[in-house]
Short mmCIF file of C-alpha atoms and ligand atoms in Angstrom, two decimals:
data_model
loop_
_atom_site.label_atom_id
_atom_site.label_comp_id
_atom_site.label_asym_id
_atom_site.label_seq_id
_atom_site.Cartn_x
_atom_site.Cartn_y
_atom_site.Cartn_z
CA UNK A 29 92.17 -35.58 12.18
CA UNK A 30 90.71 -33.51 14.77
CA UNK A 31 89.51 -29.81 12.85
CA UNK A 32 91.66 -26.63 14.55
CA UNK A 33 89.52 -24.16 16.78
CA UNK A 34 90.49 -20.84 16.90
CA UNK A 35 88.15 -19.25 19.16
CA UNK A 36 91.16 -17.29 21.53
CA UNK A 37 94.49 -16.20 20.63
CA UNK A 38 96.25 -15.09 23.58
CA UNK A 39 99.45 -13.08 23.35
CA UNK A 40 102.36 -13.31 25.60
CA UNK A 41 105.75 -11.40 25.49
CA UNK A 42 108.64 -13.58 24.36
CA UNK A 43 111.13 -11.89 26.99
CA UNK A 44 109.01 -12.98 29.63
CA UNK A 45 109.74 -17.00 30.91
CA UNK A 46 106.95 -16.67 33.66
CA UNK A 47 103.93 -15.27 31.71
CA UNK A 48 105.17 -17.77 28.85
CA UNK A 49 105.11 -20.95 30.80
CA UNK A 50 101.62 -19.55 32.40
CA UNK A 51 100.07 -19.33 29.03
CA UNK A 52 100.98 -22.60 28.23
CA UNK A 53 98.47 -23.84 31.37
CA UNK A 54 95.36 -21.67 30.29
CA UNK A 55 92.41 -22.74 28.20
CA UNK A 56 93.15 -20.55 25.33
CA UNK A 57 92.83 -22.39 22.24
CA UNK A 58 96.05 -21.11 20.87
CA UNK A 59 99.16 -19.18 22.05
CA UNK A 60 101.41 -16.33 20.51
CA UNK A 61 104.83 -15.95 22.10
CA UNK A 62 105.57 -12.82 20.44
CA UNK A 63 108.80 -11.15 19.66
CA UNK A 64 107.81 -8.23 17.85
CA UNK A 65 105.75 -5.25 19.07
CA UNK A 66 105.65 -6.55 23.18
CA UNK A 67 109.45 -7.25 23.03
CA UNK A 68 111.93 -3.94 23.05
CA UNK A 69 114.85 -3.69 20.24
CA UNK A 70 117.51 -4.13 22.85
CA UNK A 71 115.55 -7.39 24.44
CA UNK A 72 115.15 -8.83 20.84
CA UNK A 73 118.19 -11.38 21.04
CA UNK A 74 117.26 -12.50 24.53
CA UNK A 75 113.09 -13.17 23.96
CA UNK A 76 114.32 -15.44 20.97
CA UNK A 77 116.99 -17.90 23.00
CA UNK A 78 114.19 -17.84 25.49
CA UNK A 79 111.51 -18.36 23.12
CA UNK A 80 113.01 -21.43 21.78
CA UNK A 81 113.85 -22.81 25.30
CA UNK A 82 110.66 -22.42 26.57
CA UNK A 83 109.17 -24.44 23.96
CA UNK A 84 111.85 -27.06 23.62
CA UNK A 85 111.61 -27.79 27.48
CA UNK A 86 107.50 -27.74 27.13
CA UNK A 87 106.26 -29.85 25.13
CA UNK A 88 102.67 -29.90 23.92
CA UNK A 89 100.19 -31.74 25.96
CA UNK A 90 96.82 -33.38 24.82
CA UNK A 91 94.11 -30.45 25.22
CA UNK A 92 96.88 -27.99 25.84
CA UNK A 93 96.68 -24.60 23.62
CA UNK A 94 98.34 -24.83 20.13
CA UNK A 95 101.80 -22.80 20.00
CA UNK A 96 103.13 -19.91 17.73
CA UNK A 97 105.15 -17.59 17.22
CA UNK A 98 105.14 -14.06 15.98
CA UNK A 99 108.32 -12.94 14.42
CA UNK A 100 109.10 -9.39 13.58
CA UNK A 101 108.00 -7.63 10.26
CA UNK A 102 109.25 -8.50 6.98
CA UNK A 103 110.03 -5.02 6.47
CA UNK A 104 113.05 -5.12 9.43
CA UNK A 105 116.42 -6.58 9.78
CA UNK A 106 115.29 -8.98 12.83
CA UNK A 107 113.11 -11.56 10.82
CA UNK A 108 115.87 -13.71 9.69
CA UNK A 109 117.09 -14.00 13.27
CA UNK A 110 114.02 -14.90 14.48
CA UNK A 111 113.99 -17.50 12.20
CA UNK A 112 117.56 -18.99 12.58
CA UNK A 113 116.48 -19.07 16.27
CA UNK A 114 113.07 -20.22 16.85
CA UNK A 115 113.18 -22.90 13.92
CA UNK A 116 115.66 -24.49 16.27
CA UNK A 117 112.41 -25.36 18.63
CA UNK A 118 110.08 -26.24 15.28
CA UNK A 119 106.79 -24.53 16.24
CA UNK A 120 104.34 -25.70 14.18
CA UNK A 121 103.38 -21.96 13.23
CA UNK A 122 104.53 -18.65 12.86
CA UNK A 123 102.60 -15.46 12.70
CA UNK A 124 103.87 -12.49 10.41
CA UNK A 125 102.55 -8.98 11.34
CA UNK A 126 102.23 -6.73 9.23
CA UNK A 127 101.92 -8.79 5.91
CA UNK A 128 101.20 -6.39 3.31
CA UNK A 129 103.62 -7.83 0.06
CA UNK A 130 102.94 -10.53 -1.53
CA UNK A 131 106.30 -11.00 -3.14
CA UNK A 132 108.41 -10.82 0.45
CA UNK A 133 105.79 -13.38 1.52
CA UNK A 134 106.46 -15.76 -1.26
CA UNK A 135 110.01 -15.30 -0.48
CA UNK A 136 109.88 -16.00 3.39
CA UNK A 137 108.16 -19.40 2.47
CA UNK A 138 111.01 -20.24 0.74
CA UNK A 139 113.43 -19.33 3.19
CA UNK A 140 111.87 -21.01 5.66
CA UNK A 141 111.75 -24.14 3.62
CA UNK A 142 115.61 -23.46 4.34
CA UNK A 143 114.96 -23.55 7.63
CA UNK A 144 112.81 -26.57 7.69
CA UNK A 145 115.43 -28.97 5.57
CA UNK A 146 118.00 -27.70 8.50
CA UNK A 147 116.27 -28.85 11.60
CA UNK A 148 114.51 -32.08 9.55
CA UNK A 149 111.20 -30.85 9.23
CA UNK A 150 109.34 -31.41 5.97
CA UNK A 151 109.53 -28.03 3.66
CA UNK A 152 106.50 -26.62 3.82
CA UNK A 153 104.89 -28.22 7.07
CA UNK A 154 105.14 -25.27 9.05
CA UNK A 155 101.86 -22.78 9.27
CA UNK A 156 101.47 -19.34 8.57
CA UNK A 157 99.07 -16.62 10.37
CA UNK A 158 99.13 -13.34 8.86
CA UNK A 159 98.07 -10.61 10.48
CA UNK A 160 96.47 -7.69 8.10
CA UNK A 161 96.96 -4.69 9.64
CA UNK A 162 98.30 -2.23 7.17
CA UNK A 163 96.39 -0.03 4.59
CA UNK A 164 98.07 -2.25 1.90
CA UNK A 165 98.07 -5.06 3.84
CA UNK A 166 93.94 -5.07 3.81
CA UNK A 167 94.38 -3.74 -0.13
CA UNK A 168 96.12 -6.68 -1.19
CA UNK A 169 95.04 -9.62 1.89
CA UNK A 170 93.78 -12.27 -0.83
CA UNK A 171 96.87 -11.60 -2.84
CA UNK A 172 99.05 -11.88 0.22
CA UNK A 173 97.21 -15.25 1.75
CA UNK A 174 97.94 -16.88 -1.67
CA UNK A 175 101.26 -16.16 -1.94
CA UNK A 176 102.02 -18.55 1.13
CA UNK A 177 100.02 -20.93 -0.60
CA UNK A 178 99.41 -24.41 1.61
CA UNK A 179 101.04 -22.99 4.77
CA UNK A 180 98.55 -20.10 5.39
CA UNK A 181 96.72 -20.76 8.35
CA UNK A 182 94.47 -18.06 8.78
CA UNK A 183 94.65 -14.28 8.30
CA UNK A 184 93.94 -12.03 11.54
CA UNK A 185 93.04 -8.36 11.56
CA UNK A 186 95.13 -5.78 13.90
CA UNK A 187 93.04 -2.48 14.09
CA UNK A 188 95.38 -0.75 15.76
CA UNK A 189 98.43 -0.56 13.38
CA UNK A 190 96.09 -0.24 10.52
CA UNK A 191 95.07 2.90 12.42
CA UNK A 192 98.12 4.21 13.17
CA UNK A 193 99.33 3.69 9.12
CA UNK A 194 96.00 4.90 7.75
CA UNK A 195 95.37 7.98 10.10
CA UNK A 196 91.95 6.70 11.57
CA UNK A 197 90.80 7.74 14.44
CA UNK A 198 89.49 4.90 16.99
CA UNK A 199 86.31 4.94 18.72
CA UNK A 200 84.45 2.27 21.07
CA UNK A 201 82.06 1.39 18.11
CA UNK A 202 85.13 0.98 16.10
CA UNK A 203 82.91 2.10 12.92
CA UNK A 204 86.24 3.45 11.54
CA UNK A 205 87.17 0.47 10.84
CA UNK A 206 84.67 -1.79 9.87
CA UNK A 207 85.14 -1.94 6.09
CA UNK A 208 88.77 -2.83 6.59
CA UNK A 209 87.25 -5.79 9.13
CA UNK A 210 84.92 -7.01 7.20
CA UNK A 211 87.53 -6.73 3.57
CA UNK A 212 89.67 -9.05 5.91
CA UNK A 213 87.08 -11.64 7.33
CA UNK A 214 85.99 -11.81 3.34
CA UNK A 215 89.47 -12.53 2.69
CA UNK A 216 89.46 -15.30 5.00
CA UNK A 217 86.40 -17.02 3.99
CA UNK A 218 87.69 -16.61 0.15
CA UNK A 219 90.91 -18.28 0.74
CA UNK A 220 89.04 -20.95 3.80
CA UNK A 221 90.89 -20.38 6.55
CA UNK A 222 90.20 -18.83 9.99
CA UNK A 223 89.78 -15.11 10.80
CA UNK A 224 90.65 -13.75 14.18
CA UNK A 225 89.87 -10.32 15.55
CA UNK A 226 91.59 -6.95 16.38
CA UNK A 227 92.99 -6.77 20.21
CA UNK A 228 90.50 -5.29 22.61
CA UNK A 229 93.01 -3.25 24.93
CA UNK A 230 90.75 -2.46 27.92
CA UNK A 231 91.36 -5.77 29.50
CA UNK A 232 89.75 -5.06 32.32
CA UNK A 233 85.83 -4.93 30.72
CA UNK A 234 85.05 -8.53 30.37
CA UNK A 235 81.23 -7.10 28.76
CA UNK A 236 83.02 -4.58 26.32
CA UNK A 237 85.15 -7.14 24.92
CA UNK A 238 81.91 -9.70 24.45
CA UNK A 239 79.51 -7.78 22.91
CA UNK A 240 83.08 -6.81 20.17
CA UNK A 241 83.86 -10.43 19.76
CA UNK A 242 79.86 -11.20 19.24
CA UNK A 243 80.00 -8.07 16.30
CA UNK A 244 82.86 -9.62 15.28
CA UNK A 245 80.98 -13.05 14.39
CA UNK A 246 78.21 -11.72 12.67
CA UNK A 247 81.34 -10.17 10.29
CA UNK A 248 82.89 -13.65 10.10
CA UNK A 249 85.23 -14.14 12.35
CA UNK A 250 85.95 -17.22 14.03
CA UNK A 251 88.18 -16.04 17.34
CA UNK A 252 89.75 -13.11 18.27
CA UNK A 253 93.00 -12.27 19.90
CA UNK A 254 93.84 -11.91 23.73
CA UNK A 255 95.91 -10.28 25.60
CA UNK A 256 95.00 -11.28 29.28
CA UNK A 257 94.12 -14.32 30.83
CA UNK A 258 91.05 -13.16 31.67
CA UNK A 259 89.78 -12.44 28.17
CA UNK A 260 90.11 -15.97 26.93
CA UNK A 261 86.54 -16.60 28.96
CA UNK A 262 84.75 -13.61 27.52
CA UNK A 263 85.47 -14.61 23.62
CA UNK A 264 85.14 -18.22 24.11
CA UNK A 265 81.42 -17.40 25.07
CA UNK A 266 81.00 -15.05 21.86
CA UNK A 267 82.52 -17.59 19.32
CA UNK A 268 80.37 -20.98 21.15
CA UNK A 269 77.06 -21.25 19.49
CA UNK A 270 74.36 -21.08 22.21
CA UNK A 271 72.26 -24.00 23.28
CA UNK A 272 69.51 -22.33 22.17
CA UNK A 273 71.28 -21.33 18.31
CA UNK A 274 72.31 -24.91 17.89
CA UNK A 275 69.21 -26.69 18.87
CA UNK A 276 67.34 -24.71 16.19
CA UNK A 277 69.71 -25.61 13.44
CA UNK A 278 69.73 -28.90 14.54
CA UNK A 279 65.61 -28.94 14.31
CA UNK A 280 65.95 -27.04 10.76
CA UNK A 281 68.28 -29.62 9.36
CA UNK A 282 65.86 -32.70 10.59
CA UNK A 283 63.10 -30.80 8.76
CA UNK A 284 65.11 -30.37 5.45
CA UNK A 285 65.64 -34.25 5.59
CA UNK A 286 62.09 -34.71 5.16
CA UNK A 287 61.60 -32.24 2.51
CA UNK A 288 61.29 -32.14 -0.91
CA UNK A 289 61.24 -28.35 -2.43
CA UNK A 290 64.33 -26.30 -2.07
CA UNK A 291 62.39 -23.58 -0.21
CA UNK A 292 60.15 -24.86 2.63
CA UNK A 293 58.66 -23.22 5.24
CA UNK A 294 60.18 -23.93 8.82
CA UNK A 295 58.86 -22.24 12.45
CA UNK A 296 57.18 -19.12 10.21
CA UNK A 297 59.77 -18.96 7.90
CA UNK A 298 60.98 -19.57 4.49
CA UNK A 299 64.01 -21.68 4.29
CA UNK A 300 66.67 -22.64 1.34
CA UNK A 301 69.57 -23.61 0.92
CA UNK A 302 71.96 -20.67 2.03
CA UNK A 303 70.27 -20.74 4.99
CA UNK A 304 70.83 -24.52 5.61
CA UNK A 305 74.62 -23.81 4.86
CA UNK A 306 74.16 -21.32 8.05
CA UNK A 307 72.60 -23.68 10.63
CA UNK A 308 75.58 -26.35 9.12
CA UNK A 309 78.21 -24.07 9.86
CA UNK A 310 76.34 -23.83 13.28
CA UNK A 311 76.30 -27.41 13.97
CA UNK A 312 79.91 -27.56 12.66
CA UNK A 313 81.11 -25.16 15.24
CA UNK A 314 79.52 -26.89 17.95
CA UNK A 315 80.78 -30.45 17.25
CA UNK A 316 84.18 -28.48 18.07
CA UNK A 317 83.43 -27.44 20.65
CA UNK A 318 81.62 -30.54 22.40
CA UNK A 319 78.13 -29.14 22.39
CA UNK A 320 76.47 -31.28 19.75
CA UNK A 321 77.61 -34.71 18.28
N1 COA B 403 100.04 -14.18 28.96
C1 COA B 403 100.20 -14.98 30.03
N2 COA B 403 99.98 -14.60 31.31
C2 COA B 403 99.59 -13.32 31.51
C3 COA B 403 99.41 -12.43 30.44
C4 COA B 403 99.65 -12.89 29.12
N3 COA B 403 99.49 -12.09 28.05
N4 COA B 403 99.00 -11.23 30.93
C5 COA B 403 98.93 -11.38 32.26
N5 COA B 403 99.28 -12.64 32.61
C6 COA B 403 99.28 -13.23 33.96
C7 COA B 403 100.22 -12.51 34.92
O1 COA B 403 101.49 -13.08 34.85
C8 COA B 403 99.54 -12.78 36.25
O2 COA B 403 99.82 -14.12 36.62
P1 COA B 403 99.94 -14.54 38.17
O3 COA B 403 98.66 -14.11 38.84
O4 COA B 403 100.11 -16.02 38.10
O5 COA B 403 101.14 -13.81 38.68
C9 COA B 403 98.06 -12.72 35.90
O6 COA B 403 97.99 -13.05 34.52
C10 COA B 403 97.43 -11.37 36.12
O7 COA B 403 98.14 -10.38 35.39
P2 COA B 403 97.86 -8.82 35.65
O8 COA B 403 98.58 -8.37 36.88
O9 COA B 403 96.39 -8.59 35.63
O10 COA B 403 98.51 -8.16 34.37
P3 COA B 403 99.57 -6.96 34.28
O11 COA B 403 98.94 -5.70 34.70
O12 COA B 403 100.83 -7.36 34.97
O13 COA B 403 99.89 -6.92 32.70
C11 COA B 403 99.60 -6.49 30.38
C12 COA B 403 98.98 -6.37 31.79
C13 COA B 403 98.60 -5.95 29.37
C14 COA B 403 100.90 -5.70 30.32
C15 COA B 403 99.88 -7.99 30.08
O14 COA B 403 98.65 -8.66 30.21
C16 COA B 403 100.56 -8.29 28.78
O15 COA B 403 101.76 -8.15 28.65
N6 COA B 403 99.81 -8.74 27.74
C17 COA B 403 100.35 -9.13 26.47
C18 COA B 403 100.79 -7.93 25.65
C19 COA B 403 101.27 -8.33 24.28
O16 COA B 403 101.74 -9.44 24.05
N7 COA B 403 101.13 -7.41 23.31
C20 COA B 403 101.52 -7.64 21.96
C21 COA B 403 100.46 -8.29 21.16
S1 COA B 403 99.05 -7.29 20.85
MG1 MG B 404 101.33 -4.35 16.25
#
């Protein structure tokens, strides 16, 4: 079974058929027709009959981006709707913003179950993204991935709602809101799933948004989310190993083969076994991504 990669996440309004069917044809690794913050109250009904059509009448197509879809917040009256809709289409994931309880969570799998028996799909088989992105939300994101159990996916960060319910005040280094980032890629790697980035807005600054998704690795993430065509480019090159990153763990791993300490010394350095996890998880990431085999 071929392993996901979730290097890009791009974004596209639900109410919009042309930017939808456009997303569908770019290289981003998955897609996000969304129906809650980029779709307006009164356009709610309309972005979900379109949403389902637009995936009903595309199918997916070998090395075409994965689908989802985010509904609205569990907190709102729309969610159900959503779901009574878009199930209709089966996408093989949703995305829930603004996951912050993990007893409405629990319940929404269960409903959807509901959903699932309805349009013959196995309970249970469809995926789960959350998006932390409250103050409780990044308080209680282990508690909240577990309460989905087998359907979570992967947990993404939004830095911009956290902001806006936690009263901190953004800045290009985005320091404000690193501990949250990090409490949420730890999340992640606790529960083994994906992490994907905050939204970089300024989708014009193709340099501003790699050197964030770079930072981002080094805090664990594994992709971050788009909201342009043009920055799927940008964060595929942050979240690719380089040639040069991947032929070193590839050397480091030979040289382990023929060892027989734990700790060796490799190119000046000392090596063990954490650090042979690394250079795996390098090699791992690159067999994804057709740079090593
Ligand atoms: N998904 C798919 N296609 C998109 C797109 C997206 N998110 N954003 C832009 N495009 C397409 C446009 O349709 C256009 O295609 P064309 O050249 O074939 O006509 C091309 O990319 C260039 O678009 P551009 O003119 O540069 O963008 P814009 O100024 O019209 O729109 C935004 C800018 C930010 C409003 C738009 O990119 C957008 O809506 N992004 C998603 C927002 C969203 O979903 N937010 C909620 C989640 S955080
Ligand atoms: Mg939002």
């Amino acid at each position: 079974m071929p392993v996901e990669i979730r290097r890009s996440v791009l974004f596209t309004p639900g109410d919009q058929e042309k930017r939808m069917l456009k997303a569908l044809t770019l290289p981003a690794d998955m897609v996000c027709f969304d129906l809650e913050d980029a779709v307006a109250p009164e356009g709610k009904e309309a972005a979900r009959q379109l949403v389902r059509q637009v995936l009903d009448a595309n199918p997916p197509v070998p090395g075409g981006p994965d689908r989802c879809v985010r509904i609205n917040a569990l907190s709102s009256d729309e969610w159900r709707s959503d779901l009574a809709v878009v199930m209709d289409a089966r996408p093989p994931a949703l995305m829930i913003p603004k996951a912050d309880d993990p007893v409405t969570l629990a319940r929404l799998s269960q409903e959807l179950a509901e959903e699932e028996a309805r349009v013959g799909l196995h309970p249970g088989s469809t995926r789960l993204y959350l998006i932390v992105e409250t103050a409780l939300g990044v308080l209680r994101a282990l508690d909240a991935g577990i309460a989905v159990g087998q359907r979570l996916a992967g947990l993404l960060f939004g830095a911009e709602d956290l902001a806006a319910d936690a009263g901190l005040v953004r800045t290009p280094s985005s320091v404000e809101v690193l501990y949250a980032r990090s409490h949420v890629a730890l999340a992640a790697a606790a529960l083994d799933v994906p992490c994907i980035d905050q939204v970089y807005a300024n989708f014009q600054d193709p340099a501003g948004l790699e050197q964030e998704a770079r930072q981002a690795r080094t805090l664990g993430y594994t992709g971050k989310m788009a909201i342009h065509p043009d920055q799927i480019a940008p964060i595929h090159r942050a979240f690719t190993p380089t040639q040069a990153e991947v032929d070193h763990a590839l050397r480091l791993l030979a040289a382990a083969q023929k060892e027989t300490h734990g700790a060796f010394r490799f190119e000046g350095r000392m090596i063990d076994e954490p650090l042979l996890e690394q250079a795996r998880r390098v090699v791992r990431v690159a067999r994804r991504a057709g740079m090593a085999h």
